[in-house]
PDB file of C-alpha atoms in Angstrom:
ATOM      1  CA  MET X   1      -0.001   0.014   0.010  1.00  0.00           C
ATOM      2  CA  LYS X   2       1.453   3.298  -1.106  1.00  0.00           C
ATOM      3  CA  ALA X   3       1.507   6.458   1.103  1.00  0.00           C
ATOM      4  CA  LEU X   4       3.167  10.025   0.727  1.00  0.00           C
ATOM      5  CA  ARG X   5       5.483  10.715   3.293  1.00  0.00           C
ATOM      6  CA  LEU X   6       6.278  14.253   4.317  1.00  0.00           C
ATOM      7  CA  LYS X   7       9.161  15.539   6.560  1.00  0.00           C
ATOM      8  CA  LEU X   8       8.565  19.082   7.611  1.00  0.00           C
ATOM      9  CA  PHE X   9      10.184  21.670   9.697  1.00  0.00           C
ATOM     10  CA  GLN X  10       8.793  24.852  11.578  1.00  0.00           C
ATOM     11  CA  GLU X  11      10.914  27.231  13.582  1.00  0.00           C
ATOM     12  CA  THR X  12       7.684  28.184  15.509  1.00  0.00           C
ATOM     13  CA  ALA X  13       4.077  27.059  15.407  1.00  0.00           C
ATOM     14  CA  CYS X  14       0.906  27.162  17.426  1.00  0.00           C
ATOM     15  CA  TYR X  15      -1.655  24.485  16.834  1.00  0.00           C
ATOM     16  CA  LYS X  16      -4.313  26.350  18.857  1.00  0.00           C
ATOM     17  CA  LYS X  17      -6.787  24.319  20.850  1.00  0.00           C
ATOM     18  CA  PRO X  18     -10.468  25.266  19.859  1.00  0.00           C
ATOM     19  CA  PHE X  19     -11.787  26.093  23.386  1.00  0.00           C
ATOM     20  CA  ALA X  20      -8.655  27.958  24.596  1.00  0.00           C
ATOM     21  CA  SER X  21     -10.092  31.371  24.655  1.00  0.00           C
ATOM     22  CA  LYS X  22      -7.956  33.421  27.295  1.00  0.00           C
ATOM     23  CA  VAL X  23      -4.676  31.738  26.434  1.00  0.00           C
ATOM     24  CA  ALA X  24      -3.950  30.301  22.991  1.00  0.00           C
ATOM     25  CA  GLU X  25      -2.818  26.793  23.960  1.00  0.00           C
ATOM     26  CA  THR X  26      -1.174  24.615  21.493  1.00  0.00           C
ATOM     27  CA  TYR X  27      -1.580  20.938  20.920  1.00  0.00           C
ATOM     28  CA  PRO X  28       1.853  19.193  20.915  1.00  0.00           C
ATOM     29  CA  LEU X  29       1.410  18.111  17.422  1.00  0.00           C
ATOM     30  CA  PRO X  30      -0.744  19.322  14.506  1.00  0.00           C
ATOM     31  CA  PRO X  31      -4.240  17.773  14.846  1.00  0.00           C
ATOM     32  CA  TYR X  32      -5.645  15.994  11.827  1.00  0.00           C
ATOM     33  CA  SER X  33      -7.997  18.676  10.722  1.00  0.00           C
ATOM     34  CA  THR X  34      -4.946  21.087  10.573  1.00  0.00           C
ATOM     35  CA  VAL X  35      -2.844  18.694   8.330  1.00  0.00           C
ATOM     36  CA  LYS X  36      -5.853  17.932   6.300  1.00  0.00           C
ATOM     37  CA  GLY X  37      -6.618  21.689   5.937  1.00  0.00           C
ATOM     38  CA  MET X  38      -2.909  22.248   4.625  1.00  0.00           C
ATOM     39  CA  ILE X  39      -3.399  19.574   2.067  1.00  0.00           C
ATOM     40  CA  HIS X  40      -6.627  20.801   0.881  1.00  0.00           C
ATOM     41  CA  ALA X  41      -5.202  24.211   0.453  1.00  0.00           C
ATOM     42  CA  LEU X  42      -2.301  22.896  -1.485  1.00  0.00           C
ATOM     43  CA  LEU X  43      -4.806  21.239  -3.928  1.00  0.00           C
ATOM     44  CA  ASN X  44      -7.244  24.253  -3.924  1.00  0.00           C
ATOM     45  CA  ALA X  45      -9.701  21.671  -3.137  1.00  0.00           C
ATOM     46  CA  ASP X  46     -13.524  22.936  -2.566  1.00  0.00           C
ATOM     47  CA  GLN X  47     -14.759  19.610  -1.235  1.00  0.00           C
ATOM     48  CA  PHE X  48     -13.655  16.864   1.149  1.00  0.00           C
ATOM     49  CA  ILE X  49     -10.921  14.538  -0.263  1.00  0.00           C
ATOM     50  CA  PRO X  50     -10.998  11.078   1.440  1.00  0.00           C
ATOM     51  CA  MET X  51      -7.577  10.294   3.228  1.00  0.00           C
ATOM     52  CA  ARG X  52      -5.942   8.707   5.992  1.00  0.00           C
ATOM     53  CA  LEU X  53      -3.313  10.476   8.057  1.00  0.00           C
ATOM     54  CA  SER X  54      -0.390   9.576  10.554  1.00  0.00           C
ATOM     55  CA  VAL X  55       0.914  12.506  12.388  1.00  0.00           C
ATOM     56  CA  GLN X  56       4.236  12.178  14.510  1.00  0.00           C
ATOM     57  CA  GLY X  57       6.881  14.873  15.581  1.00  0.00           C
ATOM     58  CA  THR X  58       9.113  16.484  18.036  1.00  0.00           C
ATOM     59  CA  TYR X  59       9.820  19.954  19.358  1.00  0.00           C
ATOM     60  CA  GLU X  60      12.548  21.465  21.177  1.00  0.00           C
ATOM     61  CA  GLU X  61      10.825  23.518  23.671  1.00  0.00           C
ATOM     62  CA  LYS X  62       7.600  25.584  24.378  1.00  0.00           C
ATOM     63  CA  LEU X  63       7.765  29.426  24.273  1.00  0.00           C
ATOM     64  CA  LEU X  64       5.249  31.971  25.499  1.00  0.00           C
ATOM     65  CA  ASP X  65       4.512  34.928  23.293  1.00  0.00           C
ATOM     66  CA  TYR X  66       2.609  37.939  24.813  1.00  0.00           C
ATOM     67  CA  GLN X  67       0.427  39.696  22.283  1.00  0.00           C
ATOM     68  CA  ARG X  68      -2.411  42.321  21.976  1.00  0.00           C
ATOM     69  CA  TYR X  69      -5.444  40.869  20.550  1.00  0.00           C
ATOM     70  CA  TYR X  70      -8.285  43.184  18.783  1.00  0.00           C
ATOM     71  CA  PHE X  71     -12.020  41.981  19.265  1.00  0.00           C
ATOM     72  CA  PHE X  72     -14.831  43.300  17.054  1.00  0.00           C
ATOM     73  CA  LYS X  73     -18.066  44.164  19.012  1.00  0.00           C
ATOM     74  CA  LYS X  74     -19.982  44.559  16.010  1.00  0.00           C
ATOM     75  CA  LYS X  75     -20.438  43.027  12.459  1.00  0.00           C
ATOM     76  CA  GLU X  76     -20.318  46.410  10.656  1.00  0.00           C
ATOM     77  CA  LEU X  77     -17.435  48.726  11.624  1.00  0.00           C
ATOM     78  CA  SER X  78     -16.656  52.236  10.810  1.00  0.00           C
ATOM     79  CA  SER X  79     -12.982  51.901  11.678  1.00  0.00           C
ATOM     80  CA  PHE X  80     -10.243  49.086  11.515  1.00  0.00           C
ATOM     81  CA  PRO X  81      -7.532  48.359  13.810  1.00  0.00           C
ATOM     82  CA  LEU X  82      -4.013  48.954  12.223  1.00  0.00           C
ATOM     83  CA  VAL X  83      -0.907  47.637  14.051  1.00  0.00           C
ATOM     84  CA  LEU X  84       1.579  50.556  13.676  1.00  0.00           C
ATOM     85  CA  ASP X  85       4.230  49.367  16.124  1.00  0.00           C
ATOM     86  CA  GLY X  86       7.668  50.454  14.918  1.00  0.00           C
ATOM     87  CA  LEU X  87       6.491  53.197  12.843  1.00  0.00           C
ATOM     88  CA  ALA X  88       7.532  56.619  14.083  1.00  0.00           C
ATOM     89  CA  ARG X  89       5.076  59.591  14.373  1.00  0.00           C
ATOM     90  CA  MET X  90       2.002  57.562  13.301  1.00  0.00           C
ATOM     91  CA  GLU X  91      -1.282  57.880  15.159  1.00  0.00           C
ATOM     92  CA  PHE X  92      -4.282  55.815  15.032  1.00  0.00           C
ATOM     93  CA  SER X  93      -7.627  55.950  16.949  1.00  0.00           C
ATOM     94  CA  TYR X  94     -10.652  53.678  16.708  1.00  0.00           C
ATOM     95  CA  ASP X  95     -14.051  53.683  18.105  1.00  0.00           C
ATOM     96  CA  LYS X  96     -13.924  51.757  21.471  1.00  0.00           C
ATOM     97  CA  ASN X  97     -17.659  51.204  21.238  1.00  0.00           C
ATOM     98  CA  GLU X  98     -16.958  48.924  18.219  1.00  0.00           C
ATOM     99  CA  ILE X  99     -13.355  47.404  19.113  1.00  0.00           C
ATOM    100  CA  THR X 100     -11.853  46.285  22.234  1.00  0.00           C
ATOM    101  CA  THR X 101      -8.363  44.912  23.096  1.00  0.00           C
ATOM    102  CA  MET X 102      -7.052  42.371  25.469  1.00  0.00           C
ATOM    103  CA  PRO X 103      -3.349  41.186  26.108  1.00  0.00           C
ATOM    104  CA  MET X 104      -2.984  37.314  25.609  1.00  0.00           C
ATOM    105  CA  TYR X 105      -0.363  34.620  26.045  1.00  0.00           C
ATOM    106  CA  THR X 106       0.141  32.396  22.933  1.00  0.00           C
ATOM    107  CA  HIS X 107       1.891  29.126  23.325  1.00  0.00           C
ATOM    108  CA  LEU X 108       4.518  28.512  20.685  1.00  0.00           C
ATOM    109  CA  LEU X 109       6.415  25.289  19.736  1.00  0.00           C
ATOM    110  CA  HIS X 110      10.014  25.851  18.879  1.00  0.00           C
ATOM    111  CA  ASN X 111      12.112  23.996  16.202  1.00  0.00           C
ATOM    112  CA  VAL X 112       9.271  21.515  15.370  1.00  0.00           C
ATOM    113  CA  HIS X 113      10.149  18.574  13.156  1.00  0.00           C
ATOM    114  CA  LEU X 114       7.194  16.538  11.695  1.00  0.00           C
ATOM    115  CA  LEU X 115       6.684  13.266   9.977  1.00  0.00           C
ATOM    116  CA  ILE X 116       3.282  12.936   8.132  1.00  0.00           C
ATOM    117  CA  HIS X 117       1.959   9.914   6.151  1.00  0.00           C
ATOM    118  CA  ILE X 118      -0.925  10.542   3.730  1.00  0.00           C
ATOM    119  CA  GLU X 119      -2.905   7.561   2.287  1.00  0.00           C
ATOM    120  CA  ALA X 120      -5.366   8.437  -0.472  1.00  0.00           C
ATOM    121  CA  GLU X 121      -5.997   7.570  -4.078  1.00  0.00           C
ATOM    122  CA  GLN X 122      -2.879   7.534  -6.231  1.00  0.00           C
ATOM    123  CA  HIS X 123      -3.821  10.420  -8.344  1.00  0.00           C
ATOM    124  CA  ILE X 124      -4.463  12.498  -5.284  1.00  0.00           C
ATOM    125  CA  LEU X 125      -1.048  11.700  -4.013  1.00  0.00           C
ATOM    126  CA  LYS X 126       0.477  12.818  -7.353  1.00  0.00           C
ATOM    127  CA  GLN X 127      -1.469  16.121  -7.394  1.00  0.00           C
ATOM    128  CA  ILE X 128      -0.120  16.820  -3.943  1.00  0.00           C
ATOM    129  CA  ILE X 129       3.493  16.277  -5.141  1.00  0.00           C
ATOM    130  CA  HIS X 130       2.784  18.357  -8.212  1.00  0.00           C
ATOM    131  CA  ALA X 131       1.349  21.226  -5.985  1.00  0.00           C
ATOM    132  CA  ILE X 132       4.521  20.912  -3.625  1.00  0.00           C
ATOM    133  CA  GLU X 133       6.794  21.285  -6.708  1.00  0.00           C
ATOM    134  CA  TYR X 134       4.805  24.092  -8.399  1.00  0.00           C
ATOM    135  CA  SER X 135       3.261  26.123  -5.782  1.00  0.00           C
ATOM    136  CA  MET X 136       3.541  29.822  -6.102  1.00  0.00           C
ATOM    137  CA  THR X 137       2.769  30.705  -2.285  1.00  0.00           C
ATOM    138  CA  HIS X 138       4.461  29.765   0.805  1.00  0.00           C
ATOM    139  CA  TYR X 139       3.474  26.816   2.955  1.00  0.00           C
ATOM    140  CA  SER X 140       1.999  27.116   6.409  1.00  0.00           C
ATOM    141  CA  LEU X 141       0.746  24.662   8.957  1.00  0.00           C
ATOM    142  CA  GLY X 142      -1.397  26.032  11.934  1.00  0.00           C
ATOM    143  CA  ARG X 143      -1.828  29.741  11.534  1.00  0.00           C
ATOM    144  CA  TRP X 144      -1.286  31.636   8.411  1.00  0.00           C
ATOM    145  CA  GLU X 145       2.079  32.949   9.765  1.00  0.00           C
ATOM    146  CA  ASP X 146       3.289  29.492  11.040  1.00  0.00           C
ATOM    147  CA  LEU X 147       5.638  28.896   8.036  1.00  0.00           C
ATOM    148  CA  VAL X 148       6.547  25.384   7.288  1.00  0.00           C
ATOM    149  CA  ARG X 149       9.552  23.934   5.149  1.00  0.00           C
ATOM    150  CA  ILE X 150       9.121  20.624   3.356  1.00  0.00           C
ATOM    151  CA  ASP X 151      12.494  18.750   3.747  1.00  0.00           C
ATOM    152  CA  GLU X 152      11.184  15.650   2.086  1.00  0.00           C
ATOM    153  CA  TYR X 153       8.278  14.326   0.151  1.00  0.00           C
ATOM    154  CA  LYS X 154       8.485  10.701  -1.008  1.00  0.00           C
ATOM    155  CA  LEU X 155       6.004   7.831  -1.966  1.00  0.00           C
ATOM    156  CA  VAL X 156       6.716   4.972   0.215  1.00  0.00           C
ATOM    157  CA  ASP X 157       5.193   1.332   0.511  1.00  0.00           C
ATOM    158  CA  VAL X 158       3.526   0.823   3.793  1.00  0.00           C
ATOM    159  CA  GLN X 159       2.496  -2.588   5.496  1.00  0.00           C
ATOM    160  CA  GLU X 160       1.451  -3.992   8.761  1.00  0.00           C
ATOM    161  CA  LEU X 161       4.218  -4.096  11.475  1.00  0.00           C
ATOM    162  CA  LYS X 162       5.025  -7.726  12.310  1.00  0.00           C
ATOM    163  CA  GLU X 163       7.863  -7.311  14.980  1.00  0.00           C
ATOM    164  CA  GLU X 164       8.584  -5.242  18.079  1.00  0.00           C
ATOM    165  CA  LYS X 165       9.817  -1.699  17.190  1.00  0.00           C
ATOM    166  CA  THR X 166      10.378   1.505  19.289  1.00  0.00           C
ATOM    167  CA  LEU X 167       8.839   4.669  18.459  1.00  0.00           C
ATOM    168  CA  GLN X 168      11.394   7.238  17.088  1.00  0.00           C
ATOM    169  CA  TRP X 169       8.975  10.145  17.267  1.00  0.00           C
ATOM    170  CA  ASN X 170       6.319  11.468  19.536  1.00  0.00           C
ATOM    171  CA  ALA X 171       2.908  10.560  17.903  1.00  0.00           C
ATOM    172  CA  TYR X 172      -0.811  10.423  18.011  1.00  0.00           C
ATOM    173  CA  ILE X 173      -2.062   7.021  18.241  1.00  0.00           C
ATOM    174  CA  PRO X 174      -5.583   5.905  17.954  1.00  0.00           C
ATOM    175  CA  SER X 175      -7.088   5.005  21.534  1.00  0.00           C
ATOM    176  CA  ASN X 176      -8.304   1.714  20.321  1.00  0.00           C
ATOM    177  CA  LEU X 177      -4.757   0.577  19.708  1.00  0.00           C
ATOM    178  CA  LEU X 178      -3.496   1.685  23.188  1.00  0.00           C
ATOM    179  CA  ASP X 179      -3.526  -0.370  26.350  1.00  0.00           C
ATOM    180  CA  ARG X 180      -3.907   0.848  29.819  1.00  0.00           C
ATOM    181  CA  GLU X 181      -0.405   0.424  30.717  1.00  0.00           C
ATOM    182  CA  THR X 182       0.787   2.724  27.941  1.00  0.00           C
ATOM    183  CA  LYS X 183       1.358   6.339  29.242  1.00  0.00           C
ATOM    184  CA  SER X 184      -0.612   8.960  26.884  1.00  0.00           C
ATOM    185  CA  ILE X 185      -2.407  12.165  26.972  1.00  0.00           C
ATOM    186  CA  PRO X 186      -6.007  11.540  25.550  1.00  0.00           C
ATOM    187  CA  TYR X 187      -7.233  14.029  23.061  1.00  0.00           C
ATOM    188  CA  GLN X 188     -10.399  14.221  20.898  1.00  0.00           C
ATOM    189  CA  LEU X 189      -9.087  15.652  17.573  1.00  0.00           C
ATOM    190  CA  ASN X 190     -11.227  17.248  14.894  1.00  0.00           C
ATOM    191  CA  TRP X 191     -11.261  15.702  11.606  1.00  0.00           C
ATOM    192  CA  LYS X 192     -13.958  16.727   9.325  1.00  0.00           C
ATOM    193  CA  TYR X 193     -17.206  18.741   9.757  1.00  0.00           C
ATOM    194  CA  GLU X 194     -20.659  19.282   8.505  1.00  0.00           C
ATOM    195  CA  ILE X 195     -22.678  22.369   8.665  1.00  0.00           C
ATOM    196  CA  VAL X 196     -25.806  21.820  10.814  1.00  0.00           C
ATOM    197  CA  ASN X 197     -28.138  25.009  11.223  1.00  0.00           C
ATOM    198  CA  GLY X 198     -25.229  27.278  10.401  1.00  0.00           C
ATOM    199  CA  ILE X 199     -22.772  25.697  12.883  1.00  0.00           C
ATOM    200  CA  ARG X 200     -19.783  23.432  12.138  1.00  0.00           C
ATOM    201  CA  GLN X 201     -20.409  19.978  13.653  1.00  0.00           C
ATOM    202  CA  TRP X 202     -16.917  18.162  13.930  1.00  0.00           C
ATOM    203  CA  GLU X 203     -16.315  14.433  13.690  1.00  0.00           C
ATOM    204  CA  LYS X 204     -13.819  13.536  16.464  1.00  0.00           C
ATOM    205  CA  ILE X 205     -11.142  11.081  16.587  1.00  0.00           C
ATOM    206  CA  ASN X 206     -10.125   9.721  20.034  1.00  0.00           C
ATOM    207  CA  VAL X 207      -6.372   9.458  20.164  1.00  0.00           C
ATOM    208  CA  GLY X 208      -3.689   9.227  22.783  1.00  0.00           C
ATOM    209  CA  TYR X 209      -0.466  11.530  22.628  1.00  0.00           C
ATOM    210  CA  VAL X 210       2.605   9.201  23.407  1.00  0.00           C
ATOM    211  CA  GLN X 211       6.161   9.975  23.559  1.00  0.00           C
ATOM    212  CA  LYS X 212       9.097   8.381  21.734  1.00  0.00           C
ATOM    213  CA  GLU X 213      11.189   5.351  22.991  1.00  0.00           C
ATOM    214  CA  ILE X 214       8.021   3.156  23.858  1.00  0.00           C
ATOM    215  CA  GLU X 215       7.198  -0.075  22.248  1.00  0.00           C
ATOM    216  CA  ALA X 216       4.815   0.324  19.250  1.00  0.00           C
ATOM    217  CA  PRO X 217       1.425  -1.384  19.827  1.00  0.00           C
ATOM    218  CA  GLU X 218       0.000  -4.094  17.863  1.00  0.00           C
ATOM    219  CA  GLY X 219      -2.068  -3.266  14.779  1.00  0.00           C
ATOM    220  CA  VAL X 220       0.270  -0.271  13.291  1.00  0.00           C
ATOM    221  CA  TRP X 221       2.072  -0.092  10.180  1.00  0.00           C
ATOM    222  CA  ILE X 222       5.638   0.729   9.049  1.00  0.00           C
ATOM    223  CA  ASP X 223       6.943   2.072   5.872  1.00  0.00           C
ATOM    224  CA  GLU X 224       9.805   0.842   3.747  1.00  0.00           C
ATOM    225  CA  ASP X 225      12.417   2.861   5.566  1.00  0.00           C
ATOM    226  CA  GLY X 226      11.399   1.731   8.931  1.00  0.00           C
ATOM    227  CA  GLU X 227       9.257   4.630  10.071  1.00  0.00           C
ATOM    228  CA  LEU X 228       6.190   3.665  12.137  1.00  0.00           C
ATOM    229  CA  VAL X 229       2.659   4.660  10.637  1.00  0.00           C
ATOM    230  CA  PHE X 230      -0.291   5.181  12.921  1.00  0.00           C
ATOM    231  CA  TYR X 231      -3.430   5.981  10.696  1.00  0.00           C
ATOM    232  CA  HIS X 232      -6.092   7.664  12.436  1.00  0.00           C
ATOM    233  CA  LEU X 233      -9.084   5.670  10.894  1.00  0.00           C
TER     234      LEU X 233
END
């Protein structure tokens, strides 16, 4: 079975948790919906493309960024906030009945290395490769400003793991593959959504975030270069 393997690097990244309103907390790895979104953006897709993902990675440390956020009180505004920090002798004012501000902490991961496997129909994988090679814009994963460098893209053969093997990366592993003795942090990660009464209803995937250097559980996969694969579906 073929998969497209990506090795990515980000100097900083924030994969913001959806209910972190006062502090922009980040997941330790990009959730599936974030990776899926990057791929769909690469393909300029206007509808959902069936695929399976495996997300692994490491980061060096976690940083705190202190920022001022602007919040709109109304849908229609007579003014718009402009950031003029660093510009001398520039003044700007706005209607405080329309806009308010609040300082917030943003969690940032530093020196992030990611290992992503994508399983989809062969023509989709070839389209992704073509988009990587001929894209006219920068790549980002997470927020728009979280730039990503693609260090490798390669089609690899993937098969079931039939021997003991130790994890070389931190990983999301589907909860049904984990036993109670394995130390993990449980997450419900977004995957895809439907619009119901104007509101996004997300399909959730139960996973455990596990750290490297544990034994891989049964039922996982491995690629031709010995990299483990943990498909989410």
